mmCIF file of C-alpha atoms and ligand atoms in Angstrom:
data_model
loop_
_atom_site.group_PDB
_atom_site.id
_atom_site.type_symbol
_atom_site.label_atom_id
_atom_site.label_comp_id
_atom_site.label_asym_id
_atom_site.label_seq_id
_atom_site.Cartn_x
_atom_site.Cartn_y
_atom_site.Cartn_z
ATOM 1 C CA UNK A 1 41.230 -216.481 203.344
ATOM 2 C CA UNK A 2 40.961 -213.998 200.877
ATOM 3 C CA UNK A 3 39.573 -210.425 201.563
ATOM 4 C CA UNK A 4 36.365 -209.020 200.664
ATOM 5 C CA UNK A 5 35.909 -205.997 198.957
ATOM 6 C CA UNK A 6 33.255 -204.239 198.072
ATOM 7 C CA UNK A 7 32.183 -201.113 196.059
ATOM 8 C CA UNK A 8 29.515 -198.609 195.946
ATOM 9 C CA UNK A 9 28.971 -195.067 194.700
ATOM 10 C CA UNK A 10 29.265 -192.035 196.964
ATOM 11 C CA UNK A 11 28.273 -188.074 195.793
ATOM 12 C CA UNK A 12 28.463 -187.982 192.591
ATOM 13 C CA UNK A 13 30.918 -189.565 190.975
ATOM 14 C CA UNK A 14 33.391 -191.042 193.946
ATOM 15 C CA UNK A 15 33.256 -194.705 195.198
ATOM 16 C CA UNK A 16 33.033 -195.489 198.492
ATOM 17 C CA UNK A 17 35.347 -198.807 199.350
ATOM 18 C CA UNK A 18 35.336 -201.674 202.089
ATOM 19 C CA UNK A 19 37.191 -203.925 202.565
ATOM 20 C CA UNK A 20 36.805 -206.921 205.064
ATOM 21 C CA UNK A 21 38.983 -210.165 206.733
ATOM 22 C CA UNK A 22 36.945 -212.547 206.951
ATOM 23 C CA UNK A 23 39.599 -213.927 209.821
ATOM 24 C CA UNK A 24 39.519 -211.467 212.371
ATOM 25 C CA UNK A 25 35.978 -209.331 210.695
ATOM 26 C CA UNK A 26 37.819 -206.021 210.522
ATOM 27 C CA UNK A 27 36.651 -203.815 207.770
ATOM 28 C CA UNK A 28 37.895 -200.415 206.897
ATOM 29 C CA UNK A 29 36.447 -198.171 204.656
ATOM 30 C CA UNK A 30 38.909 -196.519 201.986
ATOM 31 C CA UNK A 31 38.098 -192.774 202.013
ATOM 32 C CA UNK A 32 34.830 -191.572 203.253
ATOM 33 C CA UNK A 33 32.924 -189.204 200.981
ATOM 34 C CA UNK A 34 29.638 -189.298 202.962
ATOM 35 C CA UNK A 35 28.758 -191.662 205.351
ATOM 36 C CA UNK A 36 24.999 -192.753 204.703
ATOM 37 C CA UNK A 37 26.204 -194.773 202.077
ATOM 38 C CA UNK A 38 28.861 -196.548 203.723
ATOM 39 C CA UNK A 39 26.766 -197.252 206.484
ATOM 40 C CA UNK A 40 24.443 -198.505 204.169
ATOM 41 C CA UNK A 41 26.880 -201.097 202.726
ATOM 42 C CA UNK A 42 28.060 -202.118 206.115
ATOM 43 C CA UNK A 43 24.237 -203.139 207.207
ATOM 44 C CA UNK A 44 23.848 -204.937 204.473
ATOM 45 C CA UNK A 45 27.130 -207.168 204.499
ATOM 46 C CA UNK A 46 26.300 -207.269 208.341
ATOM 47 C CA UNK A 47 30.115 -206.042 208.837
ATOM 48 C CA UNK A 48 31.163 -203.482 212.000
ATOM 49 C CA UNK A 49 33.753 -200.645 210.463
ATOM 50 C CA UNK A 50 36.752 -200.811 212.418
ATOM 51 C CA UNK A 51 39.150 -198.520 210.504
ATOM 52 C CA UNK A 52 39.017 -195.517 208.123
ATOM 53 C CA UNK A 53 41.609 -195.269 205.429
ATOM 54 C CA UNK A 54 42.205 -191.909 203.772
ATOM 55 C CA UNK A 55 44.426 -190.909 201.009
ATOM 56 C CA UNK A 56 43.930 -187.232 200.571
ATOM 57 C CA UNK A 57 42.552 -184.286 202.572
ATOM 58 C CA UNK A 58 39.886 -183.178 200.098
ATOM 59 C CA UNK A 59 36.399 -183.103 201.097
ATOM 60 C CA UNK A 60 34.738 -185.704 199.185
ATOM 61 C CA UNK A 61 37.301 -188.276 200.434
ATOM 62 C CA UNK A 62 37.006 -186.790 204.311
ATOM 63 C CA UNK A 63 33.372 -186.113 204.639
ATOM 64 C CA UNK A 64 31.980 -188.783 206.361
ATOM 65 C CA UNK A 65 34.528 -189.279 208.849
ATOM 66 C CA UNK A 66 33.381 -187.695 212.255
ATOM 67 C CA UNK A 67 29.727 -189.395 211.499
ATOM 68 C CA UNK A 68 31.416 -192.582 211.362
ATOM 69 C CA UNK A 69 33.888 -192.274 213.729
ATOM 70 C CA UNK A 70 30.489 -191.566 216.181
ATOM 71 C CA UNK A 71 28.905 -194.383 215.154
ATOM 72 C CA UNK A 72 31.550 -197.133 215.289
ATOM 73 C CA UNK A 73 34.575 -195.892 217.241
ATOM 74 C CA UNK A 74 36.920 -197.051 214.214
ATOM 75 C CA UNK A 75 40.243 -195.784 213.932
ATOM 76 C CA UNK A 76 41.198 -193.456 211.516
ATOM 77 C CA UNK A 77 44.388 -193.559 209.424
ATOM 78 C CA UNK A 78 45.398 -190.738 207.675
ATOM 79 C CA UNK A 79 49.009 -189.285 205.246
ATOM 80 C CA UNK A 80 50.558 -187.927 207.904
ATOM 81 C CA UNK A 81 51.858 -184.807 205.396
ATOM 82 C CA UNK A 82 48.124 -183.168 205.726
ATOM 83 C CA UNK A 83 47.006 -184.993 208.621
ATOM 84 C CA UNK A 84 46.307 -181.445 210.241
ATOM 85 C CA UNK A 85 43.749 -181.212 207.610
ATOM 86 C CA UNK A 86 41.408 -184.018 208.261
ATOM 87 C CA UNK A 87 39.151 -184.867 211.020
ATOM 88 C CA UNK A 88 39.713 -187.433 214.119
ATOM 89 C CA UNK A 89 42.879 -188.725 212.791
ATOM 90 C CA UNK A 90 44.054 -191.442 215.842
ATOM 91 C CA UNK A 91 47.509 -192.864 213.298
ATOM 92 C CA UNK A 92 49.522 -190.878 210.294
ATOM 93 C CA UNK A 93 51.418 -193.002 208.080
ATOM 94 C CA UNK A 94 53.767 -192.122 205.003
ATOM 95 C CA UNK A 95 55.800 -194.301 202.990
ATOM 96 C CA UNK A 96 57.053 -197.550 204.017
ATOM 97 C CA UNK A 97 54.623 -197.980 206.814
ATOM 98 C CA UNK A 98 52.089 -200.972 207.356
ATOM 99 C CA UNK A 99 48.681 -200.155 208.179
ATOM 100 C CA UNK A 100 46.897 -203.638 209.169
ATOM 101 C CA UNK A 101 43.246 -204.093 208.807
ATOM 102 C CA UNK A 102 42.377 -207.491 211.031
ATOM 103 C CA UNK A 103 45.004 -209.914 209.634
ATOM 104 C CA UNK A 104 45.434 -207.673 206.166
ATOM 105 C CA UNK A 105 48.718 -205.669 205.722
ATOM 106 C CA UNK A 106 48.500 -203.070 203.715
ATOM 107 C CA UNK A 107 51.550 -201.051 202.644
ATOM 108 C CA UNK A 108 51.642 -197.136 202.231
ATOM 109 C CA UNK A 109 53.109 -195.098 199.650
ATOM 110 C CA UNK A 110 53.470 -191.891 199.142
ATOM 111 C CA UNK A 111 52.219 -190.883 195.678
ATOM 112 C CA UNK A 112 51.924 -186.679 196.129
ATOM 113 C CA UNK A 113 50.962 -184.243 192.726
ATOM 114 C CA UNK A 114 47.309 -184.581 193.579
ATOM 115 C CA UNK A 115 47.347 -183.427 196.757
ATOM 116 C CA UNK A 116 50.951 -182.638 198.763
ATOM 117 C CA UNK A 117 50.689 -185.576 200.889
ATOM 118 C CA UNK A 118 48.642 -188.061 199.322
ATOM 119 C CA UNK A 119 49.009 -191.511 200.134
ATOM 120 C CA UNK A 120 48.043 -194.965 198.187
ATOM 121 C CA UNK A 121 47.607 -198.345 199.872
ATOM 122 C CA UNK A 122 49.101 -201.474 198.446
ATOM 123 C CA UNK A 123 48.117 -204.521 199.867
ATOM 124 C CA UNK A 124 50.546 -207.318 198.629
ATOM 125 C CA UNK A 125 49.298 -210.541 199.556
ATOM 126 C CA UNK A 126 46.031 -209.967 197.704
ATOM 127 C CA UNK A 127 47.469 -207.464 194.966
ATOM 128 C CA UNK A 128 44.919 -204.691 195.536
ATOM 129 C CA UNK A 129 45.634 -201.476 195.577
ATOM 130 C CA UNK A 130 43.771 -197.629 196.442
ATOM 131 C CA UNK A 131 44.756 -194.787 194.645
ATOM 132 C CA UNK A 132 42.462 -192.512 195.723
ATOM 133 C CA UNK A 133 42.788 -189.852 192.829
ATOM 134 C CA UNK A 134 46.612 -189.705 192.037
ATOM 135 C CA UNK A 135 45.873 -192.612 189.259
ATOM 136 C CA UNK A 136 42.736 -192.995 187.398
ATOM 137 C CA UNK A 137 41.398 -195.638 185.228
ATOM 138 C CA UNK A 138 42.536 -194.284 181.867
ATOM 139 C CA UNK A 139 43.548 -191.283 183.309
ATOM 140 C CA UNK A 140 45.388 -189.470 186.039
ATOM 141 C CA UNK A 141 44.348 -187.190 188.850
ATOM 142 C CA UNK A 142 44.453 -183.337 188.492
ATOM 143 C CA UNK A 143 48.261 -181.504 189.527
ATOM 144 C CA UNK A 144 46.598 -179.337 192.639
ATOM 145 C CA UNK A 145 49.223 -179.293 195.052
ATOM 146 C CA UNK A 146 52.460 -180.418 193.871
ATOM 147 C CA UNK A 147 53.892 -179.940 190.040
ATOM 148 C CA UNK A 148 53.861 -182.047 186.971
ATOM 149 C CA UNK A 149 57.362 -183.589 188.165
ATOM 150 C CA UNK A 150 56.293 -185.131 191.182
ATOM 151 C CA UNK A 151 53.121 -186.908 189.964
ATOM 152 C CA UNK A 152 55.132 -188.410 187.169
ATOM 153 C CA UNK A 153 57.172 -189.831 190.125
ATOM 154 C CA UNK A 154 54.064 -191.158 192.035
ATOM 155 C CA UNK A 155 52.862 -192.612 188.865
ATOM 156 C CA UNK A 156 55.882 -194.242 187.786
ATOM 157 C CA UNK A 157 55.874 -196.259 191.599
ATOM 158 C CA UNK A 158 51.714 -197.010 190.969
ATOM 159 C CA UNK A 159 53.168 -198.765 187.680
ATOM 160 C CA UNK A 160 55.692 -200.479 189.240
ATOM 161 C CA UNK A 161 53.463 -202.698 191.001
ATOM 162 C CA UNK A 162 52.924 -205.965 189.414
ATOM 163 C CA UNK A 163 50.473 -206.400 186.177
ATOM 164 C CA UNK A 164 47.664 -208.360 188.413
ATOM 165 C CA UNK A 165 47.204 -205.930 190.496
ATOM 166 C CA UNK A 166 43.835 -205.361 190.988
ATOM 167 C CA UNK A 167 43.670 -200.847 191.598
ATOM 168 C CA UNK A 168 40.563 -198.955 192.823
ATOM 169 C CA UNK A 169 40.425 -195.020 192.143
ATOM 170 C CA UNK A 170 38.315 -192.472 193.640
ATOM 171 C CA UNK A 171 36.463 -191.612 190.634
ATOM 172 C CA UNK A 172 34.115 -193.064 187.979
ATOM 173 C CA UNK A 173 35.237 -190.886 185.555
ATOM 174 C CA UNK A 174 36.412 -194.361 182.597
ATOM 175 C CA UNK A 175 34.681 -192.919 179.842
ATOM 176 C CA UNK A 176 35.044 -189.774 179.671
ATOM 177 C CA UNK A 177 39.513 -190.615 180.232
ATOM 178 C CA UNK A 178 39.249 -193.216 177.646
ATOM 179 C CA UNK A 179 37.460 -190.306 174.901
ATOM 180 C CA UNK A 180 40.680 -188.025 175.776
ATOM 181 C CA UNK A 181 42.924 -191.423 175.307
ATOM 182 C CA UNK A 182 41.715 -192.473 171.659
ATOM 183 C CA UNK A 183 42.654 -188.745 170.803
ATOM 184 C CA UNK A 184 45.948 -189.268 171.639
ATOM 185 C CA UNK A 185 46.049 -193.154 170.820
ATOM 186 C CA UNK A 186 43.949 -193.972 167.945
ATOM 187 C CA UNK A 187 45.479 -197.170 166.877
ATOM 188 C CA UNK A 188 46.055 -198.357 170.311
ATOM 189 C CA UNK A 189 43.782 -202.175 169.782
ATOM 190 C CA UNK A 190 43.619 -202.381 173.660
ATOM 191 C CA UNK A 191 42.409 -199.105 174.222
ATOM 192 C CA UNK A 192 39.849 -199.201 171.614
ATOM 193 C CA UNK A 193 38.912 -202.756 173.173
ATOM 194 C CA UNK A 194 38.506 -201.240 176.555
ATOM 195 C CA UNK A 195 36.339 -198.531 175.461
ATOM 196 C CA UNK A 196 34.392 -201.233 174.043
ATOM 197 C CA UNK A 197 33.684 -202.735 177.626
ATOM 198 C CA UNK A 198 33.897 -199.683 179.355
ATOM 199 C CA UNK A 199 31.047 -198.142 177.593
ATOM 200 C CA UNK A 200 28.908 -201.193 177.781
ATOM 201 C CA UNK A 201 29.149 -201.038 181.863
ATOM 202 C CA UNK A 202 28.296 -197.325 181.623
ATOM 203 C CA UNK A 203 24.933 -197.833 179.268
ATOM 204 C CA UNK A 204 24.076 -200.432 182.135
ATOM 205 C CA UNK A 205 25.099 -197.832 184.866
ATOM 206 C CA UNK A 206 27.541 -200.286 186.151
ATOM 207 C CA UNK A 207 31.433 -199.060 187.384
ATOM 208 C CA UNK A 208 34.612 -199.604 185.616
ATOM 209 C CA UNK A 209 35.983 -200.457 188.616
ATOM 210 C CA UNK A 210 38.404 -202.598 189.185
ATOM 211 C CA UNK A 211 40.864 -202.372 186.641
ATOM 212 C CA UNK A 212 44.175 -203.930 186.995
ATOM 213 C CA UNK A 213 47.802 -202.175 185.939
ATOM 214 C CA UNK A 214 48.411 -204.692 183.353
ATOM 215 C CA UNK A 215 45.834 -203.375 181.324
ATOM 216 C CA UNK A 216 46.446 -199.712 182.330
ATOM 217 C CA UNK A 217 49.877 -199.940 181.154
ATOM 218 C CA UNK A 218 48.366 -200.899 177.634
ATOM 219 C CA UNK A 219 45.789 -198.533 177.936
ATOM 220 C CA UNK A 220 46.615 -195.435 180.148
ATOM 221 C CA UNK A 221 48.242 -192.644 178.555
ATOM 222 C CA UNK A 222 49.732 -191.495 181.770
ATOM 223 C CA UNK A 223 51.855 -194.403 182.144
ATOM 224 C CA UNK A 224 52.465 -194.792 178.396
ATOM 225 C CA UNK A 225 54.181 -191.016 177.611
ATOM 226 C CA UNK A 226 57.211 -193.333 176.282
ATOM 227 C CA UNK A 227 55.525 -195.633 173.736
ATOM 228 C CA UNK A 228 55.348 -194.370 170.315
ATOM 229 C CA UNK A 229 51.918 -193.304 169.712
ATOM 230 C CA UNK A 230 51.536 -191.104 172.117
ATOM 231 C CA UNK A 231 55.142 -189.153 171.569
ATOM 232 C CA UNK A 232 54.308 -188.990 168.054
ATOM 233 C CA UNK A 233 51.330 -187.380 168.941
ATOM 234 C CA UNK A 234 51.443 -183.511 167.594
ATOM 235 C CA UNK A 235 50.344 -182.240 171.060
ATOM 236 C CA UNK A 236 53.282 -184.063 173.173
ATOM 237 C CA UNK A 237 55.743 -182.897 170.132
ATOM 238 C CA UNK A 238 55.060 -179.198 170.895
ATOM 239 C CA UNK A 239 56.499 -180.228 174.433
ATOM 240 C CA UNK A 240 59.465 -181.256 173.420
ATOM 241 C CA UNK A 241 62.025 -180.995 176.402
ATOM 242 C CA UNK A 242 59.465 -180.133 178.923
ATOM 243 C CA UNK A 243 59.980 -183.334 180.547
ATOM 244 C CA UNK A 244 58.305 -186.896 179.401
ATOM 245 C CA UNK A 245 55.095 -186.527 181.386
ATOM 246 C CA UNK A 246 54.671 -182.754 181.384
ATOM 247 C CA UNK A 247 52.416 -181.552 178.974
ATOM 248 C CA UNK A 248 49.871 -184.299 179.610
ATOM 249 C CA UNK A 249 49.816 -183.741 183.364
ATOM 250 C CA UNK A 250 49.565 -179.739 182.350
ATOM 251 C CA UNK A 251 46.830 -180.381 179.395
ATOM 252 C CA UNK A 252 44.568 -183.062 181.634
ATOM 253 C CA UNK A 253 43.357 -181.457 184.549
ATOM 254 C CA UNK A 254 40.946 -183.656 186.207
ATOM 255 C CA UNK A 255 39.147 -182.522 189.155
ATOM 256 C CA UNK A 256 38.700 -184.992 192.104
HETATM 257 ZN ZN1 ZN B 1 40.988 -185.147 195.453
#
């Protein structure tokens, strides 16, 4: 059986994710920004939170961990690079490892720039994958921790996974990545078709979320530095030499 996912916003702008067997009943939460809302989504799917799955230390992803590690007694899996930074951590993980919700095996790979340790989760067997905010819809996560260099090297693994890939970031922030993108990309049809849909979900106050890598590999600059509208681009000329991904990592800081 397939799993379950579902999505809801969290603060302002993050998502809050769960994910549930329907086998065994796990669910985990991906991230916890606050927890009223995730407790919220679990009473209403009638689900018990067994695990929490984080991907970065940062507040808005750690939040709402020691509430719901009170309430539910779930575990809570965390990179194990900044696990000394995160409340009631029980596992660390880093690249390679399986972390198993119920019968769901999810695989965990280090994508650091974001954050120094940052972590994604790949689960094969349904092709879903959390980001947290190392890749964005359209966009990429803000260079904090590490340098331009090493989140070209997470981002090259995130687009290695296969096209149907369904990938869920931290942040709603679609639009506003896709404006910067048509700057750079003007003629790019599937951007501009994209945009279309993307702001159509955001008049209705609906997410962009899911989007898969197929079409962010037509449509996201940060995986596209190669293709030849965006190195013609005047701004990525001046770069010249400064490495393929480095002035768009430098000139896009997101926060997150
Ligand atoms: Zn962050």
């Amino acid at each position: 059986m397939a799993a379950e996912i579902r999505l809801f916003p969290c603060l302002t702008d993050n998502f809050g994710y769960l994910i549930h067997d329907p086998v065994t009943k796990a669910t985990a939460s991906i991230d916890a920004p606050e927890a009223a809302p995730v407790i919220k989504a679990l009473e209403r799917e009638g689900w018990t939170l067994t695990d929490i799955l984080i991907t970065h230390h940062h507040g808005d992803h750690t939040a709402g961990i020691p509430e719901l590690k009170q309430q539910y007694k779930c575990r809570v899996v965390a990179p194990r690079r900044e696990a000394q930074r995160i409340a009631d951590v029980d596992e660390t993980v880093g690249e390679g490892d399986t972390v198993s919700v119920g019968s769901l095996q999810g695989r965990v790979i280090d994508t650091p720039g974001h954050t120094a340790g940052h972590i994604s989760y790949f689960f094969p067997a349904d092709k879903f994958a959390f980001v947290g905010d190392t890749l964005f819809s359209i966009g990429c996560g803000r260079v904090i921790e590490g340098d331009a260099q090493m989140m070209w090297q997470s981002l090259l693994k995130l687009r290695g996974l296969p096209d149907d890939t369904q990938f869920f970031c931290g942040h709603e922030y679609t639009e506003s990545n896709g404006r910067f993108a048509l700057t750079l990309e003007p003629g790019n049809d599937a951007l501009q078709a994209r945009m279309k849909t993307v702001r159509a979900a955001r008049a209705k106050g609906e997410t962009t979320m899911p989007s898969d890598m197929g079409l962010e590999k037509a449509t996201n600059p940060f995986l596209r530095v190669r293709s030849p509208g965006i190195r013609v681009n005047s701004m990525l000329s001046r770069a010249a030499g400064s490495g393929p991904s480095g002035v768009l990592l430098r000139g896009w800081c997101r926060r997150g």
